[in-house]
């Protein structure tokens, strides 16, 4: 099983360069980063995990800039977002960012896609909350049009359109980088996973034994290759038993949560996580 990591990198934590070099030297498989463009000070949306919103949510580095630094000082580790709030981006510009990072890293990028929880943050981007999932689907389709081998028109329901265009570089993998969708299990999420992604990023990784059969059924019903479904438990606090359970479920990669701390704090946790490599 590949052991990757995720962390809220901020202006107060270990740097992307220091962390990426350490992960590659130790033999970890990858680094995934979350994003929030901003957190409105007047917020009514509750923090999903309850209580006060942790400080790091307000200080996150731009994941694409940070991953670009990580790519420049490594050769092997996978680089990904966990997750990208696609609706908060101009899809033409985002397609260019993704393709460039994937090209410069030698095809190491994974696009983690999410739908968000902070209504005020999304509203500042002009996003209508009730249609954010379908807007995400449409923007993924537009980006795929730009990544296509030949100039391809895309006309979408939400006015997300692009004319047939010359757009380079392309992702290293034909058509798109690896795409994983994050979120809670259910028919709506499974529909998105099966429609345009390579698999699922279940946050926390709990309950897979009860939810995976439903996803596999939906995947097969959509005509997808049963062997192609990738399930990557994300932001996991590991134990040997938990990782053994994931292996029994056919999981080939797991993403462990690192604390949003300084270099000393993060390296101490990595010392503990070395046992899982």
PDB file of C-alpha atoms in Angstrom:
ATOM      1  CA  UNK A   1       0.000   0.000   0.000  1.00  0.00           C
ATOM      2  CA  UNK A   2       1.289   3.449  -0.915  1.00  0.00           C
ATOM      3  CA  UNK A   3       1.451   5.818   2.055  1.00  0.00           C
ATOM      4  CA  UNK A   4       0.918   9.461   1.181  1.00  0.00           C
ATOM      5  CA  UNK A   5       0.377  12.516   3.373  1.00  0.00           C
ATOM      6  CA  UNK A   6      -1.702  15.667   3.599  1.00  0.00           C
ATOM      7  CA  UNK A   7      -1.224  18.833   5.610  1.00  0.00           C
ATOM      8  CA  UNK A   8      -2.592  22.347   5.921  1.00  0.00           C
ATOM      9  CA  UNK A   9       0.522  24.216   4.804  1.00  0.00           C
ATOM     10  CA  UNK A  10       0.379  27.830   5.970  1.00  0.00           C
ATOM     11  CA  UNK A  11       2.658  30.814   6.471  1.00  0.00           C
ATOM     12  CA  UNK A  12       3.356  29.416   9.964  1.00  0.00           C
ATOM     13  CA  UNK A  13       4.169  25.758   9.175  1.00  0.00           C
ATOM     14  CA  UNK A  14       6.980  23.734   7.713  1.00  0.00           C
ATOM     15  CA  UNK A  15       7.660  24.886   4.150  1.00  0.00           C
ATOM     16  CA  UNK A  16       6.599  22.963   1.032  1.00  0.00           C
ATOM     17  CA  UNK A  17      10.237  22.521  -0.031  1.00  0.00           C
ATOM     18  CA  UNK A  18      11.399  21.154   3.321  1.00  0.00           C
ATOM     19  CA  UNK A  19       8.437  18.805   3.623  1.00  0.00           C
ATOM     20  CA  UNK A  20       8.590  17.503   0.045  1.00  0.00           C
ATOM     21  CA  UNK A  21      12.285  16.718   0.312  1.00  0.00           C
ATOM     22  CA  UNK A  22      11.719  14.921   3.611  1.00  0.00           C
ATOM     23  CA  UNK A  23       8.829  12.849   2.247  1.00  0.00           C
ATOM     24  CA  UNK A  24      10.808  11.751  -0.794  1.00  0.00           C
ATOM     25  CA  UNK A  25      13.890  10.884   1.246  1.00  0.00           C
ATOM     26  CA  UNK A  26      11.856   8.789   3.688  1.00  0.00           C
ATOM     27  CA  UNK A  27       9.956   6.901   0.979  1.00  0.00           C
ATOM     28  CA  UNK A  28       6.454   8.333   1.315  1.00  0.00           C
ATOM     29  CA  UNK A  29       4.345   8.113  -1.830  1.00  0.00           C
ATOM     30  CA  UNK A  30       2.855  11.576  -2.087  1.00  0.00           C
ATOM     31  CA  UNK A  31       1.816  14.980  -0.799  1.00  0.00           C
ATOM     32  CA  UNK A  32      -1.754  16.328  -1.089  1.00  0.00           C
ATOM     33  CA  UNK A  33      -2.779  19.873  -0.141  1.00  0.00           C
ATOM     34  CA  UNK A  34      -6.180  21.445   0.623  1.00  0.00           C
ATOM     35  CA  UNK A  35      -7.348  24.901  -0.389  1.00  0.00           C
ATOM     36  CA  UNK A  36      -9.414  27.802   0.854  1.00  0.00           C
ATOM     37  CA  UNK A  37      -9.066  31.094  -0.958  1.00  0.00           C
ATOM     38  CA  UNK A  38     -10.329  32.983   2.085  1.00  0.00           C
ATOM     39  CA  UNK A  39     -12.589  32.564   5.107  1.00  0.00           C
ATOM     40  CA  UNK A  40     -15.163  35.353   5.479  1.00  0.00           C
ATOM     41  CA  UNK A  41     -14.912  36.829   8.973  1.00  0.00           C
ATOM     42  CA  UNK A  42     -18.694  36.984   9.263  1.00  0.00           C
ATOM     43  CA  UNK A  43     -19.562  33.337   8.735  1.00  0.00           C
ATOM     44  CA  UNK A  44     -22.783  31.523   9.604  1.00  0.00           C
ATOM     45  CA  UNK A  45     -21.839  28.171   8.056  1.00  0.00           C
ATOM     46  CA  UNK A  46     -20.772  25.866  10.914  1.00  0.00           C
ATOM     47  CA  UNK A  47     -17.437  24.067  10.825  1.00  0.00           C
ATOM     48  CA  UNK A  48     -18.283  20.482   9.734  1.00  0.00           C
ATOM     49  CA  UNK A  49     -16.283  18.899  12.549  1.00  0.00           C
ATOM     50  CA  UNK A  50     -17.941  21.072  15.198  1.00  0.00           C
ATOM     51  CA  UNK A  51     -16.534  23.754  17.452  1.00  0.00           C
ATOM     52  CA  UNK A  52     -14.369  26.663  16.367  1.00  0.00           C
ATOM     53  CA  UNK A  53     -12.791  26.714  12.938  1.00  0.00           C
ATOM     54  CA  UNK A  54      -9.083  25.816  13.306  1.00  0.00           C
ATOM     55  CA  UNK A  55      -6.650  28.660  12.675  1.00  0.00           C
ATOM     56  CA  UNK A  56      -4.976  26.932   9.713  1.00  0.00           C
ATOM     57  CA  UNK A  57      -8.106  27.205   7.567  1.00  0.00           C
ATOM     58  CA  UNK A  58      -7.590  30.972   7.382  1.00  0.00           C
ATOM     59  CA  UNK A  59      -3.899  30.771   6.456  1.00  0.00           C
ATOM     60  CA  UNK A  60      -3.603  28.037   3.803  1.00  0.00           C
ATOM     61  CA  UNK A  61      -1.032  28.473   1.060  1.00  0.00           C
ATOM     62  CA  UNK A  62      -2.200  28.323  -2.541  1.00  0.00           C
ATOM     63  CA  UNK A  63      -1.917  24.576  -3.252  1.00  0.00           C
ATOM     64  CA  UNK A  64      -0.767  24.928  -6.858  1.00  0.00           C
ATOM     65  CA  UNK A  65       2.055  27.319  -5.979  1.00  0.00           C
ATOM     66  CA  UNK A  66       3.111  25.133  -3.034  1.00  0.00           C
ATOM     67  CA  UNK A  67       2.964  21.939  -5.118  1.00  0.00           C
ATOM     68  CA  UNK A  68       4.988  23.658  -7.826  1.00  0.00           C
ATOM     69  CA  UNK A  69       7.728  24.218  -5.265  1.00  0.00           C
ATOM     70  CA  UNK A  70       7.452  20.602  -4.152  1.00  0.00           C
ATOM     71  CA  UNK A  71       7.673  19.370  -7.746  1.00  0.00           C
ATOM     72  CA  UNK A  72      10.838  21.384  -8.342  1.00  0.00           C
ATOM     73  CA  UNK A  73      12.774  19.684  -5.536  1.00  0.00           C
ATOM     74  CA  UNK A  74      11.539  16.082  -5.979  1.00  0.00           C
ATOM     75  CA  UNK A  75      11.504  13.442  -8.682  1.00  0.00           C
ATOM     76  CA  UNK A  76       9.264  10.642  -7.405  1.00  0.00           C
ATOM     77  CA  UNK A  77       6.504  11.602  -4.985  1.00  0.00           C
ATOM     78  CA  UNK A  78       2.970  12.109  -6.234  1.00  0.00           C
ATOM     79  CA  UNK A  79       1.525  15.609  -5.886  1.00  0.00           C
ATOM     80  CA  UNK A  80      -2.153  16.333  -5.482  1.00  0.00           C
ATOM     81  CA  UNK A  81      -4.918  18.518  -4.164  1.00  0.00           C
ATOM     82  CA  UNK A  82      -7.207  17.385  -1.424  1.00  0.00           C
ATOM     83  CA  UNK A  83      -9.272  19.033  -2.507  1.00  0.00           C
ATOM     84  CA  UNK A  84      -9.619  21.693  -5.213  1.00  0.00           C
ATOM     85  CA  UNK A  85     -12.816  23.745  -4.986  1.00  0.00           C
ATOM     86  CA  UNK A  86     -13.317  23.776  -8.741  1.00  0.00           C
ATOM     87  CA  UNK A  87     -16.274  26.182  -8.618  1.00  0.00           C
ATOM     88  CA  UNK A  88     -14.043  28.855  -7.074  1.00  0.00           C
ATOM     89  CA  UNK A  89     -11.784  28.926 -10.153  1.00  0.00           C
ATOM     90  CA  UNK A  90     -12.029  30.167 -13.698  1.00  0.00           C
ATOM     91  CA  UNK A  91     -12.016  26.764 -15.454  1.00  0.00           C
ATOM     92  CA  UNK A  92      -9.894  27.899 -18.414  1.00  0.00           C
ATOM     93  CA  UNK A  93      -7.197  29.243 -16.102  1.00  0.00           C
ATOM     94  CA  UNK A  94      -7.486  26.196 -13.817  1.00  0.00           C
ATOM     95  CA  UNK A  95      -7.058  23.836 -16.773  1.00  0.00           C
ATOM     96  CA  UNK A  96      -3.812  25.642 -17.624  1.00  0.00           C
ATOM     97  CA  UNK A  97      -2.545  25.488 -14.027  1.00  0.00           C
ATOM     98  CA  UNK A  98      -3.274  21.773 -13.747  1.00  0.00           C
ATOM     99  CA  UNK A  99      -1.770  20.857 -17.103  1.00  0.00           C
ATOM    100  CA  UNK A 100       1.343  22.928 -16.409  1.00  0.00           C
ATOM    101  CA  UNK A 101       1.926  21.381 -12.982  1.00  0.00           C
ATOM    102  CA  UNK A 102       1.347  17.883 -14.357  1.00  0.00           C
ATOM    103  CA  UNK A 103       3.702  18.545 -17.278  1.00  0.00           C
ATOM    104  CA  UNK A 104       6.489  20.034 -15.163  1.00  0.00           C
ATOM    105  CA  UNK A 105       6.243  17.249 -12.561  1.00  0.00           C
ATOM    106  CA  UNK A 106       6.375  14.486 -15.163  1.00  0.00           C
ATOM    107  CA  UNK A 107       2.772  13.374 -14.754  1.00  0.00           C
ATOM    108  CA  UNK A 108       2.749  13.212 -10.958  1.00  0.00           C
ATOM    109  CA  UNK A 109      -0.356  15.334 -10.334  1.00  0.00           C
ATOM    110  CA  UNK A 110      -3.713  14.149  -8.976  1.00  0.00           C
ATOM    111  CA  UNK A 111      -6.693  16.495  -9.018  1.00  0.00           C
ATOM    112  CA  UNK A 112      -8.782  15.988  -5.914  1.00  0.00           C
ATOM    113  CA  UNK A 113     -12.232  17.507  -6.514  1.00  0.00           C
ATOM    114  CA  UNK A 114     -14.583  18.710  -3.807  1.00  0.00           C
ATOM    115  CA  UNK A 115     -17.801  20.675  -3.479  1.00  0.00           C
ATOM    116  CA  UNK A 116     -17.038  22.681  -0.351  1.00  0.00           C
ATOM    117  CA  UNK A 117     -18.829  23.347   2.933  1.00  0.00           C
ATOM    118  CA  UNK A 118     -18.417  27.110   3.451  1.00  0.00           C
ATOM    119  CA  UNK A 119     -21.373  28.866   1.862  1.00  0.00           C
ATOM    120  CA  UNK A 120     -20.000  32.360   2.448  1.00  0.00           C
ATOM    121  CA  UNK A 121     -16.671  31.533   0.797  1.00  0.00           C
ATOM    122  CA  UNK A 122     -18.462  30.134  -2.246  1.00  0.00           C
ATOM    123  CA  UNK A 123     -20.857  33.080  -2.432  1.00  0.00           C
ATOM    124  CA  UNK A 124     -17.940  35.503  -2.687  1.00  0.00           C
ATOM    125  CA  UNK A 125     -16.930  33.589  -5.826  1.00  0.00           C
ATOM    126  CA  UNK A 126     -20.416  34.080  -7.279  1.00  0.00           C
ATOM    127  CA  UNK A 127     -21.382  30.444  -6.714  1.00  0.00           C
ATOM    128  CA  UNK A 128     -25.028  29.493  -6.197  1.00  0.00           C
ATOM    129  CA  UNK A 129     -24.842  26.880  -3.461  1.00  0.00           C
ATOM    130  CA  UNK A 130     -27.610  24.543  -4.646  1.00  0.00           C
ATOM    131  CA  UNK A 131     -26.066  24.116  -8.118  1.00  0.00           C
ATOM    132  CA  UNK A 132     -22.404  23.894  -7.107  1.00  0.00           C
ATOM    133  CA  UNK A 133     -22.173  20.146  -7.785  1.00  0.00           C
ATOM    134  CA  UNK A 134     -23.484  20.420 -11.332  1.00  0.00           C
ATOM    135  CA  UNK A 135     -21.318  23.478 -11.931  1.00  0.00           C
ATOM    136  CA  UNK A 136     -18.327  21.402 -10.853  1.00  0.00           C
ATOM    137  CA  UNK A 137     -19.290  18.672 -13.320  1.00  0.00           C
ATOM    138  CA  UNK A 138     -19.582  21.248 -16.105  1.00  0.00           C
ATOM    139  CA  UNK A 139     -16.234  22.844 -15.354  1.00  0.00           C
ATOM    140  CA  UNK A 140     -14.516  19.460 -15.341  1.00  0.00           C
ATOM    141  CA  UNK A 141     -16.029  18.822 -18.791  1.00  0.00           C
ATOM    142  CA  UNK A 142     -14.762  22.197 -20.022  1.00  0.00           C
ATOM    143  CA  UNK A 143     -11.263  21.444 -18.760  1.00  0.00           C
ATOM    144  CA  UNK A 144     -11.331  18.061 -20.468  1.00  0.00           C
ATOM    145  CA  UNK A 145     -12.192  19.855 -23.723  1.00  0.00           C
ATOM    146  CA  UNK A 146      -9.055  21.982 -23.333  1.00  0.00           C
ATOM    147  CA  UNK A 147      -6.977  18.915 -22.481  1.00  0.00           C
ATOM    148  CA  UNK A 148      -8.241  16.958 -25.508  1.00  0.00           C
ATOM    149  CA  UNK A 149      -5.768  16.002 -28.226  1.00  0.00           C
ATOM    150  CA  UNK A 150      -7.656  18.023 -30.843  1.00  0.00           C
ATOM    151  CA  UNK A 151      -9.340  21.446 -30.488  1.00  0.00           C
ATOM    152  CA  UNK A 152     -12.728  20.717 -28.918  1.00  0.00           C
ATOM    153  CA  UNK A 153     -15.793  22.891 -28.363  1.00  0.00           C
ATOM    154  CA  UNK A 154     -17.582  22.795 -25.026  1.00  0.00           C
ATOM    155  CA  UNK A 155     -20.944  24.441 -24.447  1.00  0.00           C
ATOM    156  CA  UNK A 156     -22.390  24.024 -20.995  1.00  0.00           C
ATOM    157  CA  UNK A 157     -25.698  24.487 -19.218  1.00  0.00           C
ATOM    158  CA  UNK A 158     -24.348  27.134 -16.831  1.00  0.00           C
ATOM    159  CA  UNK A 159     -22.749  29.277 -19.500  1.00  0.00           C
ATOM    160  CA  UNK A 160     -19.421  27.553 -19.036  1.00  0.00           C
ATOM    161  CA  UNK A 161     -18.320  27.426 -22.664  1.00  0.00           C
ATOM    162  CA  UNK A 162     -15.081  27.416 -24.602  1.00  0.00           C
ATOM    163  CA  UNK A 163     -14.551  27.453 -28.335  1.00  0.00           C
ATOM    164  CA  UNK A 164     -12.289  24.924 -30.034  1.00  0.00           C
ATOM    165  CA  UNK A 165      -8.850  26.012 -28.870  1.00  0.00           C
ATOM    166  CA  UNK A 166      -5.145  25.321 -29.032  1.00  0.00           C
ATOM    167  CA  UNK A 167      -4.168  24.771 -25.404  1.00  0.00           C
ATOM    168  CA  UNK A 168      -0.809  23.408 -24.330  1.00  0.00           C
ATOM    169  CA  UNK A 169       0.776  21.805 -22.410  1.00  0.00           C
ATOM    170  CA  UNK A 170      -1.480  18.782 -22.063  1.00  0.00           C
ATOM    171  CA  UNK A 171      -1.599  16.541 -18.998  1.00  0.00           C
ATOM    172  CA  UNK A 172       0.900  13.707 -19.356  1.00  0.00           C
ATOM    173  CA  UNK A 173      -1.838  11.074 -19.203  1.00  0.00           C
ATOM    174  CA  UNK A 174      -4.126  11.163 -22.232  1.00  0.00           C
ATOM    175  CA  UNK A 175      -7.214  13.284 -21.646  1.00  0.00           C
ATOM    176  CA  UNK A 176      -6.725  14.338 -18.019  1.00  0.00           C
ATOM    177  CA  UNK A 177      -4.619  13.792 -14.920  1.00  0.00           C
ATOM    178  CA  UNK A 178      -5.894  11.346 -12.330  1.00  0.00           C
ATOM    179  CA  UNK A 179      -9.094  12.775 -10.830  1.00  0.00           C
ATOM    180  CA  UNK A 180     -10.503  11.717  -7.447  1.00  0.00           C
ATOM    181  CA  UNK A 181     -13.715  13.086  -5.921  1.00  0.00           C
ATOM    182  CA  UNK A 182     -13.990  13.752  -2.199  1.00  0.00           C
ATOM    183  CA  UNK A 183     -17.133  13.741  -0.100  1.00  0.00           C
ATOM    184  CA  UNK A 184     -19.554  11.690   1.949  1.00  0.00           C
ATOM    185  CA  UNK A 185     -20.941   8.456   0.522  1.00  0.00           C
ATOM    186  CA  UNK A 186     -24.294   8.550  -1.220  1.00  0.00           C
ATOM    187  CA  UNK A 187     -25.994   8.335  -4.617  1.00  0.00           C
ATOM    188  CA  UNK A 188     -25.222  11.947  -5.590  1.00  0.00           C
ATOM    189  CA  UNK A 189     -21.542  11.609  -4.842  1.00  0.00           C
ATOM    190  CA  UNK A 190     -21.293   8.217  -6.499  1.00  0.00           C
ATOM    191  CA  UNK A 191     -22.911   9.644  -9.637  1.00  0.00           C
ATOM    192  CA  UNK A 192     -20.168  12.274  -9.871  1.00  0.00           C
ATOM    193  CA  UNK A 193     -17.409   9.765  -9.189  1.00  0.00           C
ATOM    194  CA  UNK A 194     -18.646   7.447 -11.926  1.00  0.00           C
ATOM    195  CA  UNK A 195     -19.270  10.239 -14.446  1.00  0.00           C
ATOM    196  CA  UNK A 196     -15.895  11.954 -14.644  1.00  0.00           C
ATOM    197  CA  UNK A 197     -13.323  10.635 -12.181  1.00  0.00           C
ATOM    198  CA  UNK A 198     -11.009   7.755 -11.444  1.00  0.00           C
ATOM    199  CA  UNK A 199     -12.316   7.170  -7.949  1.00  0.00           C
ATOM    200  CA  UNK A 200     -13.152   8.348  -4.460  1.00  0.00           C
ATOM    201  CA  UNK A 201     -11.350  10.199  -1.668  1.00  0.00           C
ATOM    202  CA  UNK A 202     -13.388   9.299   1.452  1.00  0.00           C
ATOM    203  CA  UNK A 203     -12.441  11.853   4.106  1.00  0.00           C
ATOM    204  CA  UNK A 204     -11.302  10.089   7.257  1.00  0.00           C
ATOM    205  CA  UNK A 205     -11.738   6.708   5.599  1.00  0.00           C
ATOM    206  CA  UNK A 206     -14.458   5.424   7.918  1.00  0.00           C
ATOM    207  CA  UNK A 207     -17.208   2.981   7.000  1.00  0.00           C
ATOM    208  CA  UNK A 208     -15.696   1.647   3.791  1.00  0.00           C
ATOM    209  CA  UNK A 209     -16.935  -1.887   4.314  1.00  0.00           C
ATOM    210  CA  UNK A 210     -20.536  -0.639   4.202  1.00  0.00           C
ATOM    211  CA  UNK A 211     -20.203   2.034   1.501  1.00  0.00           C
ATOM    212  CA  UNK A 212     -17.826   0.502  -1.043  1.00  0.00           C
ATOM    213  CA  UNK A 213     -20.315  -2.118  -2.312  1.00  0.00           C
ATOM    214  CA  UNK A 214     -22.700   0.675  -3.329  1.00  0.00           C
ATOM    215  CA  UNK A 215     -19.967   2.571  -5.148  1.00  0.00           C
ATOM    216  CA  UNK A 216     -18.803  -0.555  -6.944  1.00  0.00           C
ATOM    217  CA  UNK A 217     -22.369  -1.274  -8.047  1.00  0.00           C
ATOM    218  CA  UNK A 218     -22.780   2.272  -9.360  1.00  0.00           C
ATOM    219  CA  UNK A 219     -19.385   2.105 -11.083  1.00  0.00           C
ATOM    220  CA  UNK A 220     -20.304  -1.088 -12.916  1.00  0.00           C
ATOM    221  CA  UNK A 221     -23.755   0.257 -13.832  1.00  0.00           C
ATOM    222  CA  UNK A 222     -22.054   3.273 -15.424  1.00  0.00           C
ATOM    223  CA  UNK A 223     -20.069   0.933 -17.657  1.00  0.00           C
ATOM    224  CA  UNK A 224     -16.766   1.646 -15.970  1.00  0.00           C
ATOM    225  CA  UNK A 225     -14.007  -0.967 -15.729  1.00  0.00           C
ATOM    226  CA  UNK A 226     -14.386  -2.631 -12.299  1.00  0.00           C
ATOM    227  CA  UNK A 227     -10.618  -2.896 -12.004  1.00  0.00           C
ATOM    228  CA  UNK A 228     -10.160   0.819 -12.638  1.00  0.00           C
ATOM    229  CA  UNK A 229     -11.922   2.145  -9.543  1.00  0.00           C
ATOM    230  CA  UNK A 230      -9.474   3.785  -7.134  1.00  0.00           C
ATOM    231  CA  UNK A 231     -10.396   4.422  -3.505  1.00  0.00           C
ATOM    232  CA  UNK A 232      -7.950   6.577  -1.541  1.00  0.00           C
ATOM    233  CA  UNK A 233      -8.875   7.144   2.131  1.00  0.00           C
ATOM    234  CA  UNK A 234      -7.900  10.721   2.929  1.00  0.00           C
ATOM    235  CA  UNK A 235      -6.781  12.632   6.039  1.00  0.00           C
ATOM    236  CA  UNK A 236      -6.469   9.385   7.987  1.00  0.00           C
ATOM    237  CA  UNK A 237      -5.066   9.125  11.494  1.00  0.00           C
ATOM    238  CA  UNK A 238      -3.447   5.712  11.153  1.00  0.00           C
ATOM    239  CA  UNK A 239      -3.279   2.570  13.220  1.00  0.00           C
ATOM    240  CA  UNK A 240      -1.928  -0.785  12.032  1.00  0.00           C
ATOM    241  CA  UNK A 241      -5.414  -2.274  12.247  1.00  0.00           C
ATOM    242  CA  UNK A 242      -6.966   0.518  10.221  1.00  0.00           C
ATOM    243  CA  UNK A 243      -4.437   0.161   7.410  1.00  0.00           C
ATOM    244  CA  UNK A 244      -4.865  -3.617   7.410  1.00  0.00           C
ATOM    245  CA  UNK A 245      -8.623  -3.098   7.034  1.00  0.00           C
ATOM    246  CA  UNK A 246      -8.074  -0.798   4.059  1.00  0.00           C
ATOM    247  CA  UNK A 247      -5.851  -3.415   2.444  1.00  0.00           C
ATOM    248  CA  UNK A 248      -8.611  -5.994   2.894  1.00  0.00           C
ATOM    249  CA  UNK A 249     -10.958  -3.607   1.044  1.00  0.00           C
ATOM    250  CA  UNK A 250      -8.600  -3.443  -1.928  1.00  0.00           C
ATOM    251  CA  UNK A 251      -7.205  -0.001  -1.124  1.00  0.00           C
ATOM    252  CA  UNK A 252      -3.805   0.636  -2.714  1.00  0.00           C
ATOM    253  CA  UNK A 253      -3.093   4.141  -1.403  1.00  0.00           C
ATOM    254  CA  UNK A 254      -3.937   5.944   1.827  1.00  0.00           C
ATOM    255  CA  UNK A 255      -3.291   9.590   2.712  1.00  0.00           C
ATOM    256  CA  UNK A 256      -2.236  10.220   6.311  1.00  0.00           C
ATOM    257  CA  UNK A 257      -2.961  13.505   8.108  1.00  0.00           C
ATOM    258  CA  UNK A 258      -0.005  15.575   9.284  1.00  0.00           C
ATOM    259  CA  UNK A 259      -0.450  18.363  11.853  1.00  0.00           C
ATOM    260  CA  UNK A 260      -0.230  21.997  10.680  1.00  0.00           C
ATOM    261  CA  UNK A 261       2.929  22.536  12.682  1.00  0.00           C
ATOM    262  CA  UNK A 262       6.463  23.796  12.408  1.00  0.00           C
ATOM    263  CA  UNK A 263       9.326  21.688  11.112  1.00  0.00           C
ATOM    264  CA  UNK A 264      10.078  20.047  14.460  1.00  0.00           C
ATOM    265  CA  UNK A 265       6.437  19.078  15.036  1.00  0.00           C
ATOM    266  CA  UNK A 266       5.885  17.661  11.557  1.00  0.00           C
ATOM    267  CA  UNK A 267       9.136  15.705  11.458  1.00  0.00           C
ATOM    268  CA  UNK A 268       8.298  14.102  14.802  1.00  0.00           C
ATOM    269  CA  UNK A 269       5.003  12.826  13.385  1.00  0.00           C
ATOM    270  CA  UNK A 270       6.772  11.574  10.270  1.00  0.00           C
ATOM    271  CA  UNK A 271       9.111   9.620  12.537  1.00  0.00           C
ATOM    272  CA  UNK A 272       6.033   7.842  13.892  1.00  0.00           C
ATOM    273  CA  UNK A 273       4.502   7.333  10.433  1.00  0.00           C
ATOM    274  CA  UNK A 274       7.728   5.711   9.176  1.00  0.00           C
ATOM    275  CA  UNK A 275       6.476   2.446  10.707  1.00  0.00           C
ATOM    276  CA  UNK A 276       3.764   2.235   8.034  1.00  0.00           C
ATOM    277  CA  UNK A 277       6.128   2.418   5.064  1.00  0.00           C
TER     278      UNK A 277
END
